[in-house]
Coordinates of C-alpha atoms in Angstrom, one line a residue:
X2 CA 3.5 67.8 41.1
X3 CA 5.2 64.4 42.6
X4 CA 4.1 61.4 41.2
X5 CA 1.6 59.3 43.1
X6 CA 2.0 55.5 44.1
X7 CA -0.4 53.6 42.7
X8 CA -0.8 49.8 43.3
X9 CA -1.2 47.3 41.0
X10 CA -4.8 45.7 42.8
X11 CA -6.2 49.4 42.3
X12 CA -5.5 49.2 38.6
X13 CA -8.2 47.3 36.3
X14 CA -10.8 49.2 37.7
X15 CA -12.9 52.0 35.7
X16 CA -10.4 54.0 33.4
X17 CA -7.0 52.2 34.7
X18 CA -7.2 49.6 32.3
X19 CA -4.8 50.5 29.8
X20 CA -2.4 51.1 32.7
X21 CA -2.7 47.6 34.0
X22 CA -1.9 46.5 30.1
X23 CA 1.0 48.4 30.1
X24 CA 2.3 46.8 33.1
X25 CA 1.8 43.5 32.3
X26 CA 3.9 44.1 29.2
X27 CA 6.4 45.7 31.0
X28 CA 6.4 42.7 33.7
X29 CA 6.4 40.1 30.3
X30 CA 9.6 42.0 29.2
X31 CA 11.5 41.9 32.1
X32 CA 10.9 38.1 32.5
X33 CA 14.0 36.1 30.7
X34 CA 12.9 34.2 27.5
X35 CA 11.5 30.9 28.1
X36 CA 11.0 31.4 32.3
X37 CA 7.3 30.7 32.7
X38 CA 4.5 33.7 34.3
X39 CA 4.0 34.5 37.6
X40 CA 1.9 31.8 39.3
X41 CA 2.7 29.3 37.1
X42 CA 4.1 25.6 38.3
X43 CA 8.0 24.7 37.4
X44 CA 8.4 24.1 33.9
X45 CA 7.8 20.1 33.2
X46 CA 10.5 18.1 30.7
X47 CA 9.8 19.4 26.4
X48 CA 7.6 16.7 25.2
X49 CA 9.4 14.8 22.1
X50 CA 6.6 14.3 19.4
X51 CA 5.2 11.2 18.9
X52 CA 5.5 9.6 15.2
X53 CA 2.4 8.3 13.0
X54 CA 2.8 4.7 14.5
X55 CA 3.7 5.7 18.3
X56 CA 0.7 8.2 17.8
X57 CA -1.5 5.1 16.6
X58 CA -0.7 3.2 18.9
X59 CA -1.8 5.1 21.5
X60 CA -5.2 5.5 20.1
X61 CA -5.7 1.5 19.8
X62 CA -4.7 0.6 23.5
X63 CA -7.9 2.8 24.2
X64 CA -9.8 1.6 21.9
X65 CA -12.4 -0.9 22.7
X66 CA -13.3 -2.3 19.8
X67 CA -9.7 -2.6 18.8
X68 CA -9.4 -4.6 22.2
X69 CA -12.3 -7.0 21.9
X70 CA -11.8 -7.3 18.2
X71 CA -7.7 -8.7 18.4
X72 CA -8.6 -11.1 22.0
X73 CA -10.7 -12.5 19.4
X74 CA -8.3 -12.7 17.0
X75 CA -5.5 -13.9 19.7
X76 CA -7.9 -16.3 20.6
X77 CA -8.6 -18.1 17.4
X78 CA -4.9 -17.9 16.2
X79 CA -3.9 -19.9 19.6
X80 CA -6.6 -22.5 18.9
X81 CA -5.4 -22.9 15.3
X82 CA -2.1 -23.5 16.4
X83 CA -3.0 -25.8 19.1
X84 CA -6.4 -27.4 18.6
X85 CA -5.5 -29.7 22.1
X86 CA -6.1 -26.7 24.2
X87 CA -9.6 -27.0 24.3
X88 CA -10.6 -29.8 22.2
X89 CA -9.1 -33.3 23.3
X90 CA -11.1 -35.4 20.7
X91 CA -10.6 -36.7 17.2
X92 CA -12.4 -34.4 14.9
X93 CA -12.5 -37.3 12.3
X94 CA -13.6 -40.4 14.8
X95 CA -17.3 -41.5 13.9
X96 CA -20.1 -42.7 15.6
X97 CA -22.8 -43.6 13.0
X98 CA -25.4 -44.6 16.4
X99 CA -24.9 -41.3 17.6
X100 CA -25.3 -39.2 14.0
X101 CA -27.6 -36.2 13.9
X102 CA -28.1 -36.2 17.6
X103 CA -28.3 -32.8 19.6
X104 CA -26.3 -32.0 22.9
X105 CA -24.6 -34.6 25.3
X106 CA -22.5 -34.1 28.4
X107 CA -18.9 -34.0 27.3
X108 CA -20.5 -32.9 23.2
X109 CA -21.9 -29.7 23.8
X110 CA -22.1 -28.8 20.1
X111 CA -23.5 -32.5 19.3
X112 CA -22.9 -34.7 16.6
X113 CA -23.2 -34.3 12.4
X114 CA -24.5 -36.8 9.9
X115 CA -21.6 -39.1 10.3
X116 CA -21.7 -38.9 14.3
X117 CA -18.5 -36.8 14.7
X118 CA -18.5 -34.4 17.5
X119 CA -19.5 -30.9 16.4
X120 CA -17.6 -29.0 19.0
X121 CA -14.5 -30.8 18.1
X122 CA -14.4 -30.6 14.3
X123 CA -15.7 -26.4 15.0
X124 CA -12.6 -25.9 16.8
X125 CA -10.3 -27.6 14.6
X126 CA -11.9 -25.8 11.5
X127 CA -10.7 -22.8 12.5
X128 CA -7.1 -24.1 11.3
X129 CA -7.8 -24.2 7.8
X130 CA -9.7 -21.1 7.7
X131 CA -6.7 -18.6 9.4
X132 CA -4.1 -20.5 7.3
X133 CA -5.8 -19.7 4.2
X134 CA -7.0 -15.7 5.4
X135 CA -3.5 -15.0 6.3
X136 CA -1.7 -16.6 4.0
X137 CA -4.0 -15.3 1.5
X138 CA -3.6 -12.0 3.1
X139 CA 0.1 -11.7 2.9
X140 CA 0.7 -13.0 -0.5
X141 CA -2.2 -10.6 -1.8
X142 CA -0.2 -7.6 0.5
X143 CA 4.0 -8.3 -1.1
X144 CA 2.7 -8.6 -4.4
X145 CA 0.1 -5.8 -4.6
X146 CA 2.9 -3.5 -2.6
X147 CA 5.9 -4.3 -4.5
X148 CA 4.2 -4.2 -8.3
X149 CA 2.2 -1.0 -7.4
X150 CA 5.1 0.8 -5.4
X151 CA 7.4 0.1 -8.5
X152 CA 4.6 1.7 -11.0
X153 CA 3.4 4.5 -8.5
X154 CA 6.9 5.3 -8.6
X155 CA 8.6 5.0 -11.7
X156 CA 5.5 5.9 -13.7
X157 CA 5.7 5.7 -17.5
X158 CA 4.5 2.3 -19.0
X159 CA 5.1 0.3 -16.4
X160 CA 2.4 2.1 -14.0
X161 CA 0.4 1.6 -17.8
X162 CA 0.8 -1.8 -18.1
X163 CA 0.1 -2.1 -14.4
X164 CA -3.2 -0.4 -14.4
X165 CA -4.4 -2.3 -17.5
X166 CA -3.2 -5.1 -16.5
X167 CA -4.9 -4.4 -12.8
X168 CA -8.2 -4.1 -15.1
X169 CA -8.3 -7.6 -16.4
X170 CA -8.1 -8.6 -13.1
X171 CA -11.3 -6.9 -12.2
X172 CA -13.4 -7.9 -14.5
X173 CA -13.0 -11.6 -13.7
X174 CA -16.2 -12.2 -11.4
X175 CA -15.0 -14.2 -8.1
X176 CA -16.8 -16.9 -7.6
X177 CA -16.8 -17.7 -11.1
X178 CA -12.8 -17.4 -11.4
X179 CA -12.5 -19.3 -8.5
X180 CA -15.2 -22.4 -9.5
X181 CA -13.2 -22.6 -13.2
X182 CA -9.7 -22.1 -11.6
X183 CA -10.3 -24.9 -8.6
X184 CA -11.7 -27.5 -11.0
X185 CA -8.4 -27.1 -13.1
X186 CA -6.2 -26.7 -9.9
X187 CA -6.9 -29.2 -7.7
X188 CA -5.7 -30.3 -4.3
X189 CA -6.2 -31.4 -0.9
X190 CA -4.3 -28.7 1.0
X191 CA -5.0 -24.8 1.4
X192 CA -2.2 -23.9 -1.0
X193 CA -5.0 -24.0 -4.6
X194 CA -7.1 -21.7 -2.5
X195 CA -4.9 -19.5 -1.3
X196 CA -3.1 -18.8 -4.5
X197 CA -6.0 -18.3 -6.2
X198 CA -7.2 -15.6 -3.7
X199 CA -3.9 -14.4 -4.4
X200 CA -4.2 -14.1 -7.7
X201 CA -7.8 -12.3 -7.9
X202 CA -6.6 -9.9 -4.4
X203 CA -3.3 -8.4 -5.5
X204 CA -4.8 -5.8 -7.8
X205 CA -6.7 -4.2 -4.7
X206 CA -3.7 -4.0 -3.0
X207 CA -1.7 -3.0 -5.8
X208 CA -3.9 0.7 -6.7
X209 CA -4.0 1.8 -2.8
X210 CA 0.0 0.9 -3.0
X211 CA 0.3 2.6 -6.0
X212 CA -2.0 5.9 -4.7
X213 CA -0.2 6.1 -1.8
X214 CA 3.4 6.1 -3.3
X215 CA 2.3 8.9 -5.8
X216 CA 1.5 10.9 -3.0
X217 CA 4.4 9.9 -0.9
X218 CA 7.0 10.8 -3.6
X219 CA 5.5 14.3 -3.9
X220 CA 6.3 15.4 -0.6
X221 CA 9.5 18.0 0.1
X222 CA 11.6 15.3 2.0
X223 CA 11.4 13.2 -0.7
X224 CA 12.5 16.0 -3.2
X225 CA 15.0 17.2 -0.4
X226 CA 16.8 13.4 -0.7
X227 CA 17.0 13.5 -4.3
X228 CA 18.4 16.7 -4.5
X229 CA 20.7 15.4 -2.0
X230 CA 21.8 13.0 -4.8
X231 CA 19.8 9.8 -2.7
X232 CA 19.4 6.8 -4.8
X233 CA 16.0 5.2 -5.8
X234 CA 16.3 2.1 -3.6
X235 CA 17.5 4.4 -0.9
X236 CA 14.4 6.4 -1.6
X237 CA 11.7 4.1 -1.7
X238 CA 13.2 1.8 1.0
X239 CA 13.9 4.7 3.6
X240 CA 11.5 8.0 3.0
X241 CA 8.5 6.7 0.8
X242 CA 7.9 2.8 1.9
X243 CA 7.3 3.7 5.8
X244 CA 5.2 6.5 5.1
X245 CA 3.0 4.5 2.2
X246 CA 2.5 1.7 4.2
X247 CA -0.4 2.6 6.4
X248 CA -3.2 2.7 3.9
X249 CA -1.7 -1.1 2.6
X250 CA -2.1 -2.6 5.9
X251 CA -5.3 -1.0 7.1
X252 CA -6.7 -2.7 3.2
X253 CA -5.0 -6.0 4.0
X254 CA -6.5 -5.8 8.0
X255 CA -10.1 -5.6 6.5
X256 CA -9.7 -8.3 3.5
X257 CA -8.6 -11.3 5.9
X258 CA -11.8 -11.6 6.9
X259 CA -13.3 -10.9 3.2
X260 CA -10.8 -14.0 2.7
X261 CA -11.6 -16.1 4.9
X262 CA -15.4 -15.9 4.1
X263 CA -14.2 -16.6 0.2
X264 CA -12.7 -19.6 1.5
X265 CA -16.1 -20.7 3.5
X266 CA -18.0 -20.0 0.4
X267 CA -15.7 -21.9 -3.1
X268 CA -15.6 -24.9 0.2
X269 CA -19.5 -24.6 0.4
X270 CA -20.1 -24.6 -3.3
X271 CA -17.2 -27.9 -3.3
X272 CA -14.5 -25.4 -5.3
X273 CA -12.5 -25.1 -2.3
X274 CA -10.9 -27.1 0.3
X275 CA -11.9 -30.8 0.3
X276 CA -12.4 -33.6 2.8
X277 CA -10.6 -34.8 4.9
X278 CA -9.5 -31.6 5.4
X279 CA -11.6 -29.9 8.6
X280 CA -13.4 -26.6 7.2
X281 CA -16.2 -24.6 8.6
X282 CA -17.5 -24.1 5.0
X283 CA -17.0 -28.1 4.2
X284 CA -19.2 -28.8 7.2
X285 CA -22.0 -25.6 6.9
X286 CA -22.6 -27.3 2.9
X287 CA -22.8 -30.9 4.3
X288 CA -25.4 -29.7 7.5
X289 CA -27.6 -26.9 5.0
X290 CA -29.5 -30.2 3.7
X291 CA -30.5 -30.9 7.4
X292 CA -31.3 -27.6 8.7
X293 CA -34.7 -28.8 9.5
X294 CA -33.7 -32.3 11.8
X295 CA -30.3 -31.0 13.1
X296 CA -30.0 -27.1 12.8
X297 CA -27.0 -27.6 15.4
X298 CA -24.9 -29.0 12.7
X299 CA -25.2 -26.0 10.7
X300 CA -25.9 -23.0 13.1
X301 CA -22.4 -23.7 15.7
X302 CA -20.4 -23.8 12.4
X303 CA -21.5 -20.8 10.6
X304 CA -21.5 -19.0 13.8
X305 CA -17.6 -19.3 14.3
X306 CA -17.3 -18.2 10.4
X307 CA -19.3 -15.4 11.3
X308 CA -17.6 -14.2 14.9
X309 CA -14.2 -14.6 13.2
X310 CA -14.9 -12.4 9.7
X311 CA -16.3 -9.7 12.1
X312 CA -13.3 -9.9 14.4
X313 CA -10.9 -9.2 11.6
X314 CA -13.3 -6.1 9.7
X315 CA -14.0 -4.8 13.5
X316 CA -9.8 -5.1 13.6
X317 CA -9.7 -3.3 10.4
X318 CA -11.9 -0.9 10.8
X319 CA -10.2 0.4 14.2
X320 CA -6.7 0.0 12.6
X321 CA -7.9 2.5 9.6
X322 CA -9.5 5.4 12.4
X323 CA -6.3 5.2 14.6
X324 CA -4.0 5.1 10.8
X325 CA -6.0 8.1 9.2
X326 CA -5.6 11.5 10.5
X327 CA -9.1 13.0 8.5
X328 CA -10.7 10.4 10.7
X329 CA -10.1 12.4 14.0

């Protein structure tokens, strides 16, 4: 009996499904590798994979708390740098007639206990406070890094002595450290506080360093360079450092802010920075005695200190979601 032609928009129906399956294979098989199906648009370029940073990158330009939270951040940096921007006045001129006295055209912010223009001693406060966070900040970050990359690494005593040493660290309560170690260390500049924040914020640093090298130098690339006969500077310096780092700086992104409101705080308490140095905390501890007549003097202050601390954590906080894969 001769075959009958059958074509392929009659198949599908009722009991020619298995017959429309066997022609789509065969159609599949006759197609070269890589050519794309029937209806399908031309092939677009192979898409080269994006790398951890690239990839994180890409997450924070669409991110709008990541935007708000570093115009902020821009923001206060630029007025650090260059008070005149936005503040043509002397933040240290006084006016005792005018002391204690609310708004004013051209003193928005009024005037303190010494009749010195709020506004203008707000903006140049914010100089001593980002000097001190980031300083602070990257001091806390090299040495936290290096001494617990070098223990997570080589192991033995040295990440021993490291972690007991790490301890001591911890048990030394803050604000009392930094009350004993400021009364000893004393200084008109930012450099007392910042080494001091130093000094109590490496350890931190130092066990998320040391965490993340552990689990860096386990991977096969790692074992793969070794057994390649790579050397341990080449190692750590080329395979294990970049991919270790992220967990370091998304730590270090959140505890500028920490730092700067430690700064605020010793200068509240009169450990910290001291006059004639221009501090937010110097002048929220000399306006908390007259909340009641001039709350201005205390509330435009503290509000600055609190807008810049959230800036950074917010910062942080969208650095660590776009760093962290588990997060997605």
């Amino acid at each position: 009996m001769p075959e009958r032609y059958v074509p392929k928009e009659a198949i599908g129906h009722g009991d020619g499904g298995s017959a429309a399956l066997a022609i789509g294979e065969a159609e599949s098989l006759e197609r070269r590798p890589g050519a794309a199906p029937p209806g399908a648009g031309p092939p677009g370029p192979p898409g080269k994979p994006r790398s951890l940073w690239s990839d994180a990158w890409h997450d924070l330009r669409r991110n709008p708390v990541f935007v708000l939270s570093a115009l902020v951040i821009v923001f206060l940096v630029v007025i650090a740098i260059w008070p005149q921007l936005i503040a043509t006045g002397n933040p240290y001129r006084a006016d005792l007639a005018k002391a204690q006295q609310g708004s004013q055209p051209g003193h928005p912010f009024g005037f303190d206990t010494q009749g010195r223009d709020v506004y203008t001693r707000v903006v140049y406060g914010a100089r001593a406070s980002i000097t001190v966070g980031v300083c602070a900040t990257a001091g806390a970050a090299l040495l936290g890094s290096l001494l617990g990359g070098l223990a997570g690494f080589f192991g033995s005593w040295s990440d021993t002595l490291l972690s007991r040493l790490a301890d001591i660290f911890f048990g030394i309560p803050v604000l009392l450290g930094g009350l004993v170690f400021l009364s000893v260390v004393t200084g008109t500049t930012v450099w007392p506080v910042v080494g001091f924040i130093v000094l109590l914020g490496w350890p931190q640093i130092s066990r998320i360093a040391r965490g993340s090298v552990v689990t860096a130098k386990q991977n096969d690339y790692v074992q793969a360079a070794r057994a390649l006969g790579a050397g341990n500077g080449r190692m750590l310096l080329r395979h294990i450092a970049p991919n270790a780092v992220a967990p370091v700086i998304v730590v270090a992104t959140i505890a500028l802010g920490t730092y700067i409101a430690l700064e605020a705080t010793l200068s509240y308490l009169g450990a910290g920075l001291k006059p004639p140095t221009v501090s937010w905390g110097i002048d929220i501890s000399t306006a908390s005695t007259y909340i009641r007549s001039a709350p201005h003097m205390l509330l435009w202050p503290a509000g600055a200190l609190s807008i810049t601390v959230l800036a950074f954590i917010m910062l942080g906080d969208a650095v660590r979601d776009a760093l962290d894969p588990k997060l997605r």
